[in-house]
Amino acid sequence: MGDVLDRGILVCPACVTATLVVQQDDATGRGYSCMSCGHVCREEDGVLDLRLDASFDTLLDVEEYDAAHHVTDGSARILSRLYSDIVTGKGKAATGKVLEIGAGSGNLTCGLAEHSEFAEIHCSDLSPAFMRLLCQRIKMLSCRNTVHFYLLDANELPFVPGSFDFVFGHSILHHLAHFERAIAAAYRVLKPGGIAVFGEPVMDTNALISLAAGTIRMMETVRPVPAFTRREQAILEVVARRSAEKRANMEGDRDALRQIEDKFMFALADMRYLAKELGFSDFDCISPHVGKGYGAAVKAGLVQIFRQCAIDPAKLDPYQAVFENLELTMGPVADRHPVGMFSYFVFVK
């Protein structure tokens, strides 16, 4: 980890009013103390711990995460190119400083470090287990830029305002009970004209996927010979309920969701309103590789779910009319706003 304190971008996570200074160096790492409140942060093995509450770690299976989410060197390269293309598409050069929140095992981080033109990558996560895995992966790469590592709460971001050109977060906001705080913090640490990009599940299309799954499940009950096994029908029922459950999570007691990892899906209208409320000058939702029309997007989403659950996608063929009717109903709207089940929210300061 580079000596980022020389660039003066860190503030004390406890009082948020003063910078940190080196307190001590020893065989295991370095200590930093706040000049105002005396709070001490430790850097060990190149990772600076800026957490105020060190009691929480991820509920995800760190050892199995990459396999379960198809994380590979190829996916890291593709993801890096995608985020770079999004910011250049907004008229901003893909250079400068990036802060990544919720880095996890480093799928995006590794791609940015090895394949992008960004000068500095400041990656962070709340989980020590994920951060250890990420550091191991980075050490095996030929990095094209400087990479710094932090343990921190994405809702706080203890950095001086205007420290970063970009804030990236891939599949992180839906894990945060109060994700609005993380977006507000991103606004604060972005430079004027800076861009935040978050890849997240979109409620608009996922609600239609739930509707299609529920419709297919209901139609199965009147077929002389069901197309789906009992296990597959149970999966359809889960998909049919999922969007309503995520909306209930959003509208209910969010503090009660601590033990739930995947908490939310995000409606476009809600995110657009939030962007305006926080002061962003522009908001967009980008869905790469999604054709026009919600019918096609909904079917593609169900096909993806089926493949993840080892269900033959061809079993959807008898229900093609479900997707065609969605296309007829939603097509004109979708032509203007094509949205995939997982898309990229872009906030411009």
mmCIF file of C-alpha atoms in Angstrom:
data_model
loop_
_atom_site.group_PDB
_atom_site.id
_atom_site.type_symbol
_atom_site.label_atom_id
_atom_site.label_comp_id
_atom_site.label_asym_id
_atom_site.label_seq_id
_atom_site.Cartn_x
_atom_site.Cartn_y
_atom_site.Cartn_z
ATOM 1 C CA MET A 1 0.000 0.000 0.000
ATOM 2 C CA GLY A 2 1.307 3.447 -0.877
ATOM 3 C CA ASP A 3 1.640 6.186 1.719
ATOM 4 C CA VAL A 4 -1.700 7.765 0.844
ATOM 5 C CA LEU A 5 -1.508 10.050 3.872
ATOM 6 C CA ASP A 6 1.134 12.124 2.084
ATOM 7 C CA ARG A 7 -1.627 13.075 -0.348
ATOM 8 C CA GLY A 8 -3.887 14.103 2.495
ATOM 9 C CA ILE A 9 -7.037 12.262 1.412
ATOM 10 C CA LEU A 10 -7.800 10.474 4.701
ATOM 11 C CA VAL A 11 -9.748 11.833 7.646
ATOM 12 C CA CYS A 12 -10.327 10.267 11.039
ATOM 13 C CA PRO A 13 -13.249 7.786 10.841
ATOM 14 C CA ALA A 14 -14.217 8.609 14.428
ATOM 15 C CA CYS A 15 -14.471 12.415 14.499
ATOM 16 C CA VAL A 16 -14.304 13.118 10.721
ATOM 17 C CA THR A 17 -12.673 16.464 11.482
ATOM 18 C CA ALA A 18 -8.931 15.865 11.295
ATOM 19 C CA THR A 19 -6.333 14.001 9.280
ATOM 20 C CA LEU A 20 -4.328 11.046 10.562
ATOM 21 C CA VAL A 21 -0.610 11.089 11.295
ATOM 22 C CA VAL A 22 1.854 8.237 11.660
ATOM 23 C CA GLN A 23 1.984 7.122 15.273
ATOM 24 C CA GLN A 24 4.344 4.176 15.118
ATOM 25 C CA ASP A 25 5.989 1.616 12.848
ATOM 26 C CA ASP A 26 6.724 -1.908 13.993
ATOM 27 C CA ALA A 27 7.326 -5.360 12.573
ATOM 28 C CA THR A 28 3.628 -6.018 11.935
ATOM 29 C CA GLY A 29 2.583 -2.719 10.423
ATOM 30 C CA ARG A 30 1.975 0.936 11.046
ATOM 31 C CA GLY A 31 -0.273 2.886 13.364
ATOM 32 C CA TYR A 32 -2.011 6.186 12.650
ATOM 33 C CA SER A 33 -3.589 8.501 15.186
ATOM 34 C CA CYS A 34 -6.044 11.364 14.832
ATOM 35 C CA MET A 35 -4.607 14.773 15.674
ATOM 36 C CA SER A 36 -7.974 15.840 17.111
ATOM 37 C CA CYS A 37 -9.635 12.944 19.011
ATOM 38 C CA GLY A 38 -6.710 10.524 19.381
ATOM 39 C CA HIS A 39 -8.456 7.641 17.571
ATOM 40 C CA VAL A 40 -5.923 5.064 16.322
ATOM 41 C CA CYS A 41 -6.083 3.112 13.058
ATOM 42 C CA ARG A 42 -3.800 0.200 12.204
ATOM 43 C CA GLU A 43 -2.265 -0.765 8.914
ATOM 44 C CA GLU A 44 -1.215 -4.403 8.720
ATOM 45 C CA ASP A 45 0.011 -6.316 5.689
ATOM 46 C CA GLY A 46 -0.700 -3.282 3.546
ATOM 47 C CA VAL A 47 -4.357 -2.938 4.610
ATOM 48 C CA LEU A 48 -5.431 0.166 6.536
ATOM 49 C CA ASP A 49 -8.272 -0.587 8.949
ATOM 50 C CA LEU A 50 -10.649 2.392 9.087
ATOM 51 C CA ARG A 51 -13.577 0.528 10.657
ATOM 52 C CA LEU A 52 -15.186 1.796 13.835
ATOM 53 C CA ASP A 53 -16.970 -1.528 14.411
ATOM 54 C CA ALA A 54 -14.728 -4.514 13.726
ATOM 55 C CA SER A 55 -17.279 -7.080 14.905
ATOM 56 C CA PHE A 56 -19.032 -7.691 11.586
ATOM 57 C CA ASP A 57 -17.823 -9.844 8.701
ATOM 58 C CA THR A 58 -19.598 -11.001 5.589
ATOM 59 C CA LEU A 59 -22.296 -13.680 5.697
ATOM 60 C CA LEU A 60 -21.208 -14.861 2.254
ATOM 61 C CA ASP A 61 -19.116 -17.995 1.766
ATOM 62 C CA VAL A 62 -15.761 -16.427 0.946
ATOM 63 C CA GLU A 63 -14.126 -19.681 -0.136
ATOM 64 C CA GLU A 64 -16.916 -20.559 -2.577
ATOM 65 C CA TYR A 65 -17.786 -17.034 -3.695
ATOM 66 C CA ASP A 66 -15.736 -16.904 -6.896
ATOM 67 C CA ALA A 67 -17.008 -20.257 -8.161
ATOM 68 C CA ALA A 68 -20.625 -19.435 -7.291
ATOM 69 C CA HIS A 69 -20.457 -16.064 -9.065
ATOM 70 C CA HIS A 70 -18.358 -17.200 -12.048
ATOM 71 C CA VAL A 71 -15.412 -14.967 -11.131
ATOM 72 C CA THR A 72 -12.490 -15.579 -13.492
ATOM 73 C CA ASP A 73 -9.598 -13.657 -15.003
ATOM 74 C CA GLY A 74 -11.739 -13.223 -18.087
ATOM 75 C CA SER A 75 -14.702 -11.826 -16.148
ATOM 76 C CA ALA A 76 -12.387 -9.379 -14.355
ATOM 77 C CA ARG A 77 -11.109 -8.057 -17.678
ATOM 78 C CA ILE A 78 -14.635 -7.727 -19.107
ATOM 79 C CA LEU A 79 -15.896 -5.966 -15.978
ATOM 80 C CA SER A 80 -12.998 -3.519 -16.018
ATOM 81 C CA ARG A 81 -13.681 -2.660 -19.651
ATOM 82 C CA LEU A 82 -17.376 -2.207 -18.906
ATOM 83 C CA TYR A 83 -16.815 0.336 -16.125
ATOM 84 C CA SER A 84 -14.199 2.138 -18.206
ATOM 85 C CA ASP A 85 -16.572 2.293 -21.180
ATOM 86 C CA ILE A 86 -19.393 3.644 -19.018
ATOM 87 C CA VAL A 87 -17.362 6.627 -17.806
ATOM 88 C CA THR A 88 -15.896 7.362 -21.223
ATOM 89 C CA GLY A 89 -19.407 7.198 -22.628
ATOM 90 C CA LYS A 90 -20.239 10.034 -20.239
ATOM 91 C CA GLY A 91 -17.433 12.132 -21.696
ATOM 92 C CA LYS A 92 -14.896 11.482 -18.930
ATOM 93 C CA ALA A 93 -11.438 9.996 -19.539
ATOM 94 C CA ALA A 94 -10.908 6.663 -17.750
ATOM 95 C CA THR A 95 -7.890 7.981 -15.830
ATOM 96 C CA GLY A 96 -7.308 9.429 -12.372
ATOM 97 C CA LYS A 97 -8.259 8.062 -8.938
ATOM 98 C CA VAL A 98 -10.880 5.381 -8.377
ATOM 99 C CA LEU A 99 -12.429 4.462 -5.036
ATOM 100 C CA GLU A 100 -14.057 1.033 -5.098
ATOM 101 C CA ILE A 101 -16.470 0.091 -2.316
ATOM 102 C CA GLY A 102 -17.498 -3.483 -1.569
ATOM 103 C CA ALA A 103 -14.553 -4.906 -3.502
ATOM 104 C CA GLY A 104 -15.221 -8.447 -2.259
ATOM 105 C CA SER A 105 -12.834 -10.998 -3.730
ATOM 106 C CA GLY A 106 -11.623 -8.465 -6.275
ATOM 107 C CA ASN A 107 -13.365 -9.264 -9.546
ATOM 108 C CA LEU A 108 -13.566 -5.596 -10.558
ATOM 109 C CA THR A 109 -10.438 -4.592 -8.620
ATOM 110 C CA CYS A 110 -8.199 -7.092 -10.405
ATOM 111 C CA GLY A 111 -9.540 -6.105 -13.795
ATOM 112 C CA LEU A 112 -8.953 -2.417 -13.094
ATOM 113 C CA ALA A 113 -5.477 -3.075 -11.704
ATOM 114 C CA GLU A 114 -4.314 -5.179 -14.627
ATOM 115 C CA HIS A 115 -6.162 -3.761 -17.614
ATOM 116 C CA SER A 116 -7.303 -0.174 -17.010
ATOM 117 C CA GLU A 117 -5.608 3.209 -17.416
ATOM 118 C CA PHE A 118 -6.697 4.586 -14.025
ATOM 119 C CA ALA A 119 -3.707 5.956 -12.100
ATOM 120 C CA GLU A 120 -4.758 4.800 -8.629
ATOM 121 C CA ILE A 121 -7.196 2.146 -7.411
ATOM 122 C CA HIS A 122 -8.334 2.569 -3.803
ATOM 123 C CA CYS A 123 -10.244 -0.617 -3.016
ATOM 124 C CA SER A 124 -12.226 -1.221 0.149
ATOM 125 C CA ASP A 125 -14.435 -3.749 1.875
ATOM 126 C CA LEU A 126 -15.879 -4.282 5.332
ATOM 127 C CA SER A 127 -14.809 -7.934 5.431
ATOM 128 C CA PRO A 128 -11.286 -8.936 6.541
ATOM 129 C CA ALA A 129 -11.849 -12.383 4.980
ATOM 130 C CA PHE A 130 -12.594 -10.927 1.561
ATOM 131 C CA MET A 131 -9.752 -8.418 1.880
ATOM 132 C CA ARG A 132 -7.221 -11.202 2.564
ATOM 133 C CA LEU A 133 -8.404 -13.014 -0.558
ATOM 134 C CA LEU A 134 -8.264 -9.814 -2.604
ATOM 135 C CA CYS A 135 -4.723 -9.000 -1.492
ATOM 136 C CA GLN A 136 -3.587 -12.498 -2.453
ATOM 137 C CA ARG A 137 -5.047 -12.086 -5.929
ATOM 138 C CA ILE A 138 -3.525 -8.636 -6.472
ATOM 139 C CA LYS A 139 -0.056 -9.896 -5.517
ATOM 140 C CA MET A 140 -0.179 -12.360 -8.425
ATOM 141 C CA LEU A 141 -0.952 -9.674 -11.016
ATOM 142 C CA SER A 142 1.174 -7.329 -13.089
ATOM 143 C CA CYS A 143 -0.600 -4.156 -11.988
ATOM 144 C CA ARG A 144 -0.573 -1.133 -14.296
ATOM 145 C CA ASN A 145 -1.439 1.278 -11.512
ATOM 146 C CA THR A 146 -1.080 1.833 -7.768
ATOM 147 C CA VAL A 147 -3.488 -0.176 -5.618
ATOM 148 C CA HIS A 148 -4.362 0.724 -2.016
ATOM 149 C CA PHE A 149 -6.373 -1.382 0.413
ATOM 150 C CA TYR A 150 -8.802 -0.371 3.165
ATOM 151 C CA LEU A 151 -11.170 -2.000 5.596
ATOM 152 C CA LEU A 152 -14.020 0.465 6.005
ATOM 153 C CA ASP A 153 -17.762 1.022 6.178
ATOM 154 C CA ALA A 154 -19.085 2.036 2.748
ATOM 155 C CA ASN A 155 -21.678 4.224 4.479
ATOM 156 C CA GLU A 156 -18.978 6.477 5.918
ATOM 157 C CA LEU A 157 -15.974 6.754 3.538
ATOM 158 C CA PRO A 158 -13.473 8.649 5.737
ATOM 159 C CA PHE A 159 -11.858 10.653 2.964
ATOM 160 C CA VAL A 160 -11.483 14.370 2.347
ATOM 161 C CA PRO A 161 -14.300 15.747 0.160
ATOM 162 C CA GLY A 162 -13.429 15.782 -3.535
ATOM 163 C CA SER A 163 -10.681 13.155 -3.273
ATOM 164 C CA PHE A 164 -11.692 10.893 -6.182
ATOM 165 C CA ASP A 165 -12.526 11.106 -9.852
ATOM 166 C CA PHE A 166 -14.690 7.980 -9.685
ATOM 167 C CA VAL A 167 -16.456 5.780 -7.168
ATOM 168 C CA PHE A 168 -17.266 2.236 -8.312
ATOM 169 C CA GLY A 169 -19.260 -0.451 -6.579
ATOM 170 C CA HIS A 170 -20.148 -3.737 -8.223
ATOM 171 C CA SER A 171 -23.051 -5.599 -6.620
ATOM 172 C CA ILE A 172 -22.710 -3.860 -3.243
ATOM 173 C CA LEU A 173 -25.620 -1.463 -2.631
ATOM 174 C CA HIS A 174 -28.223 -4.215 -2.305
ATOM 175 C CA HIS A 175 -26.228 -5.602 0.637
ATOM 176 C CA LEU A 176 -26.427 -2.303 2.557
ATOM 177 C CA ALA A 177 -29.454 -1.712 4.787
ATOM 178 C CA HIS A 178 -29.080 2.054 4.372
ATOM 179 C CA PHE A 179 -27.553 2.227 0.908
ATOM 180 C CA GLU A 180 -28.568 5.885 0.563
ATOM 181 C CA ARG A 181 -25.781 6.760 2.991
ATOM 182 C CA ALA A 182 -23.208 5.081 0.755
ATOM 183 C CA ILE A 183 -24.396 7.027 -2.301
ATOM 184 C CA ALA A 184 -24.378 10.264 -0.271
ATOM 185 C CA ALA A 185 -20.841 9.461 0.895
ATOM 186 C CA ALA A 186 -19.823 8.818 -2.714
ATOM 187 C CA TYR A 187 -21.168 12.239 -3.672
ATOM 188 C CA ARG A 188 -19.100 13.847 -0.905
ATOM 189 C CA VAL A 189 -15.770 12.246 -1.870
ATOM 190 C CA LEU A 190 -16.199 12.771 -5.625
ATOM 191 C CA LYS A 191 -14.579 15.720 -7.356
ATOM 192 C CA PRO A 192 -16.899 18.099 -9.242
ATOM 193 C CA GLY A 193 -17.798 16.313 -12.464
ATOM 194 C CA GLY A 194 -16.867 12.969 -10.907
ATOM 195 C CA ILE A 195 -18.874 9.839 -11.632
ATOM 196 C CA ALA A 196 -20.165 7.039 -9.402
ATOM 197 C CA VAL A 197 -21.156 3.740 -11.032
ATOM 198 C CA PHE A 198 -22.974 0.929 -9.227
ATOM 199 C CA GLY A 199 -23.886 -2.388 -10.825
ATOM 200 C CA GLU A 200 -27.127 -3.553 -9.159
ATOM 201 C CA PRO A 201 -30.317 -5.623 -9.634
ATOM 202 C CA VAL A 202 -33.111 -3.518 -11.130
ATOM 203 C CA MET A 203 -36.623 -3.857 -9.722
ATOM 204 C CA ASP A 204 -38.359 -2.757 -12.929
ATOM 205 C CA THR A 205 -37.316 -5.804 -14.941
ATOM 206 C CA ASN A 206 -37.092 -8.218 -12.015
ATOM 207 C CA ALA A 207 -40.715 -7.461 -11.119
ATOM 208 C CA LEU A 208 -41.712 -8.522 -14.631
ATOM 209 C CA ILE A 209 -39.567 -11.634 -14.291
ATOM 210 C CA SER A 210 -41.465 -12.441 -11.095
ATOM 211 C CA LEU A 211 -44.737 -11.835 -12.914
ATOM 212 C CA ALA A 212 -43.717 -14.145 -15.767
ATOM 213 C CA ALA A 213 -42.555 -16.850 -13.346
ATOM 214 C CA GLY A 214 -45.823 -16.646 -11.423
ATOM 215 C CA THR A 215 -47.858 -16.791 -14.625
ATOM 216 C CA ILE A 216 -45.961 -19.823 -15.878
ATOM 217 C CA ARG A 217 -46.325 -21.536 -12.513
ATOM 218 C CA MET A 218 -50.084 -20.948 -12.567
ATOM 219 C CA MET A 219 -50.367 -22.208 -16.161
ATOM 220 C CA GLU A 220 -48.485 -25.333 -15.124
ATOM 221 C CA THR A 221 -51.361 -26.290 -12.816
ATOM 222 C CA VAL A 222 -53.751 -26.728 -15.782
ATOM 223 C CA ARG A 223 -51.410 -28.554 -18.140
ATOM 224 C CA PRO A 224 -52.249 -32.247 -18.577
ATOM 225 C CA VAL A 225 -48.524 -33.019 -18.347
ATOM 226 C CA PRO A 226 -46.506 -30.338 -16.485
ATOM 227 C CA ALA A 227 -43.336 -29.191 -18.205
ATOM 228 C CA PHE A 228 -41.536 -28.686 -14.891
ATOM 229 C CA THR A 229 -40.624 -31.066 -12.085
ATOM 230 C CA ARG A 230 -41.732 -30.347 -8.526
ATOM 231 C CA ARG A 231 -38.278 -28.943 -7.745
ATOM 232 C CA GLU A 232 -38.431 -26.674 -10.770
ATOM 233 C CA GLN A 233 -41.946 -25.545 -9.891
ATOM 234 C CA ALA A 234 -40.704 -24.652 -6.411
ATOM 235 C CA ILE A 235 -37.965 -22.530 -7.989
ATOM 236 C CA LEU A 236 -40.564 -20.761 -10.128
ATOM 237 C CA GLU A 237 -42.517 -19.985 -6.950
ATOM 238 C CA VAL A 238 -39.408 -18.515 -5.307
ATOM 239 C CA VAL A 239 -38.760 -16.321 -8.351
ATOM 240 C CA ALA A 240 -42.418 -15.270 -8.419
ATOM 241 C CA ARG A 241 -42.238 -14.057 -4.793
ATOM 242 C CA ARG A 242 -38.782 -12.551 -4.886
ATOM 243 C CA SER A 243 -39.525 -9.033 -6.119
ATOM 244 C CA ALA A 244 -42.340 -8.534 -3.609
ATOM 245 C CA GLU A 245 -40.046 -9.707 -0.817
ATOM 246 C CA LYS A 246 -37.325 -7.258 -1.856
ATOM 247 C CA ARG A 247 -39.833 -4.407 -2.005
ATOM 248 C CA ALA A 248 -41.089 -5.358 1.482
ATOM 249 C CA ASN A 249 -37.487 -5.244 2.707
ATOM 250 C CA MET A 250 -37.106 -1.756 1.253
ATOM 251 C CA GLU A 251 -40.283 -0.474 2.885
ATOM 252 C CA GLY A 252 -39.984 -2.316 6.226
ATOM 253 C CA ASP A 253 -37.607 -2.202 9.188
ATOM 254 C CA ARG A 254 -34.240 -2.197 7.476
ATOM 255 C CA ASP A 255 -32.318 -2.558 10.717
ATOM 256 C CA ALA A 256 -33.883 -6.012 11.045
ATOM 257 C CA LEU A 257 -32.152 -7.127 7.815
ATOM 258 C CA ARG A 258 -28.649 -7.483 9.281
ATOM 259 C CA GLN A 259 -28.574 -11.248 8.767
ATOM 260 C CA ILE A 260 -29.833 -11.033 5.166
ATOM 261 C CA GLU A 261 -27.164 -10.491 2.521
ATOM 262 C CA ASP A 262 -29.231 -9.799 -0.615
ATOM 263 C CA LYS A 263 -31.682 -7.235 0.718
ATOM 264 C CA PHE A 264 -32.998 -5.145 -2.169
ATOM 265 C CA MET A 265 -33.673 -4.530 -5.822
ATOM 266 C CA PHE A 266 -33.759 -0.919 -7.009
ATOM 267 C CA ALA A 267 -36.498 0.826 -8.977
ATOM 268 C CA LEU A 268 -35.303 3.276 -11.596
ATOM 269 C CA ALA A 269 -37.669 5.997 -10.423
ATOM 270 C CA ASP A 270 -36.428 5.665 -6.834
ATOM 271 C CA MET A 271 -32.778 5.908 -7.840
ATOM 272 C CA ARG A 272 -33.416 8.847 -10.141
ATOM 273 C CA TYR A 273 -35.225 10.665 -7.326
ATOM 274 C CA LEU A 274 -32.395 9.864 -4.891
ATOM 275 C CA ALA A 275 -29.797 11.215 -7.325
ATOM 276 C CA LYS A 276 -31.679 14.506 -7.513
ATOM 277 C CA GLU A 277 -32.145 14.706 -3.752
ATOM 278 C CA LEU A 278 -28.418 14.183 -3.114
ATOM 279 C CA GLY A 279 -27.414 16.878 -5.585
ATOM 280 C CA PHE A 280 -26.104 14.866 -8.539
ATOM 281 C CA SER A 281 -26.348 16.735 -11.815
ATOM 282 C CA ASP A 282 -27.227 13.686 -13.904
ATOM 283 C CA PHE A 283 -28.426 10.092 -13.531
ATOM 284 C CA ASP A 284 -28.579 7.224 -15.987
ATOM 285 C CA CYS A 285 -29.140 3.479 -16.050
ATOM 286 C CA ILE A 286 -27.074 1.488 -18.544
ATOM 287 C CA SER A 287 -27.850 -2.096 -19.558
ATOM 288 C CA PRO A 288 -25.111 -3.483 -21.785
ATOM 289 C CA HIS A 289 -25.927 -6.395 -24.087
ATOM 290 C CA VAL A 290 -29.703 -6.121 -23.576
ATOM 291 C CA GLY A 291 -31.850 -5.972 -26.702
ATOM 292 C CA LYS A 292 -34.806 -3.660 -26.986
ATOM 293 C CA GLY A 293 -38.065 -4.809 -25.465
ATOM 294 C CA TYR A 294 -38.981 -6.040 -22.032
ATOM 295 C CA GLY A 295 -40.254 -9.372 -23.351
ATOM 296 C CA ALA A 296 -36.777 -10.316 -24.537
ATOM 297 C CA ALA A 297 -35.176 -8.961 -21.359
ATOM 298 C CA VAL A 298 -37.561 -10.919 -19.118
ATOM 299 C CA LYS A 299 -36.989 -14.150 -20.992
ATOM 300 C CA ALA A 300 -33.218 -13.612 -20.881
ATOM 301 C CA GLY A 301 -33.479 -13.088 -17.127
ATOM 302 C CA LEU A 302 -35.421 -16.309 -16.605
ATOM 303 C CA VAL A 303 -33.004 -18.203 -18.846
ATOM 304 C CA GLN A 304 -30.122 -16.961 -16.677
ATOM 305 C CA ILE A 305 -31.894 -18.075 -13.499
ATOM 306 C CA PHE A 306 -32.685 -21.455 -15.041
ATOM 307 C CA ARG A 307 -29.056 -22.037 -15.964
ATOM 308 C CA GLN A 308 -27.922 -21.122 -12.456
ATOM 309 C CA CYS A 309 -30.426 -23.660 -11.088
ATOM 310 C CA ALA A 310 -29.565 -26.384 -13.638
ATOM 311 C CA ILE A 311 -32.958 -26.161 -15.390
ATOM 312 C CA ASP A 312 -33.163 -26.640 -19.154
ATOM 313 C CA PRO A 313 -34.125 -23.213 -20.627
ATOM 314 C CA ALA A 314 -35.948 -25.035 -23.448
ATOM 315 C CA LYS A 315 -38.702 -25.741 -20.931
ATOM 316 C CA LEU A 316 -39.757 -22.110 -21.404
ATOM 317 C CA ASP A 317 -40.612 -22.721 -25.076
ATOM 318 C CA PRO A 318 -44.268 -23.701 -24.459
ATOM 319 C CA TYR A 319 -44.719 -20.368 -22.685
ATOM 320 C CA GLN A 320 -43.361 -18.097 -25.399
ATOM 321 C CA ALA A 321 -46.724 -16.306 -25.490
ATOM 322 C CA VAL A 322 -46.037 -14.945 -21.983
ATOM 323 C CA PHE A 323 -42.977 -13.085 -23.236
ATOM 324 C CA GLU A 324 -44.627 -12.009 -26.477
ATOM 325 C CA ASN A 325 -47.492 -10.449 -24.527
ATOM 326 C CA LEU A 326 -45.009 -8.592 -22.331
ATOM 327 C CA GLU A 327 -43.312 -7.343 -25.487
ATOM 328 C CA LEU A 328 -46.600 -6.076 -26.863
ATOM 329 C CA THR A 329 -47.512 -4.395 -23.570
ATOM 330 C CA MET A 330 -44.170 -2.923 -22.548
ATOM 331 C CA GLY A 331 -42.313 -2.659 -25.843
ATOM 332 C CA PRO A 332 -42.777 1.058 -26.610
ATOM 333 C CA VAL A 333 -41.543 2.003 -23.123
ATOM 334 C CA ALA A 334 -38.648 -0.418 -23.302
ATOM 335 C CA ASP A 335 -37.568 0.951 -26.680
ATOM 336 C CA ARG A 336 -36.746 4.206 -24.925
ATOM 337 C CA HIS A 337 -35.399 2.664 -21.723
ATOM 338 C CA PRO A 338 -34.057 -0.876 -22.287
ATOM 339 C CA VAL A 339 -33.232 -2.301 -18.847
ATOM 340 C CA GLY A 340 -31.700 -5.640 -17.883
ATOM 341 C CA MET A 341 -32.318 -7.482 -14.636
ATOM 342 C CA PHE A 342 -28.821 -6.349 -13.563
ATOM 343 C CA SER A 343 -27.796 -2.914 -14.792
ATOM 344 C CA TYR A 344 -25.487 -0.012 -13.982
ATOM 345 C CA PHE A 345 -26.648 3.116 -12.171
ATOM 346 C CA VAL A 346 -24.551 6.130 -13.156
ATOM 347 C CA PHE A 347 -24.474 9.223 -10.925
ATOM 348 C CA VAL A 348 -22.680 12.355 -12.183
ATOM 349 C CA LYS A 349 -21.690 15.038 -9.680
#
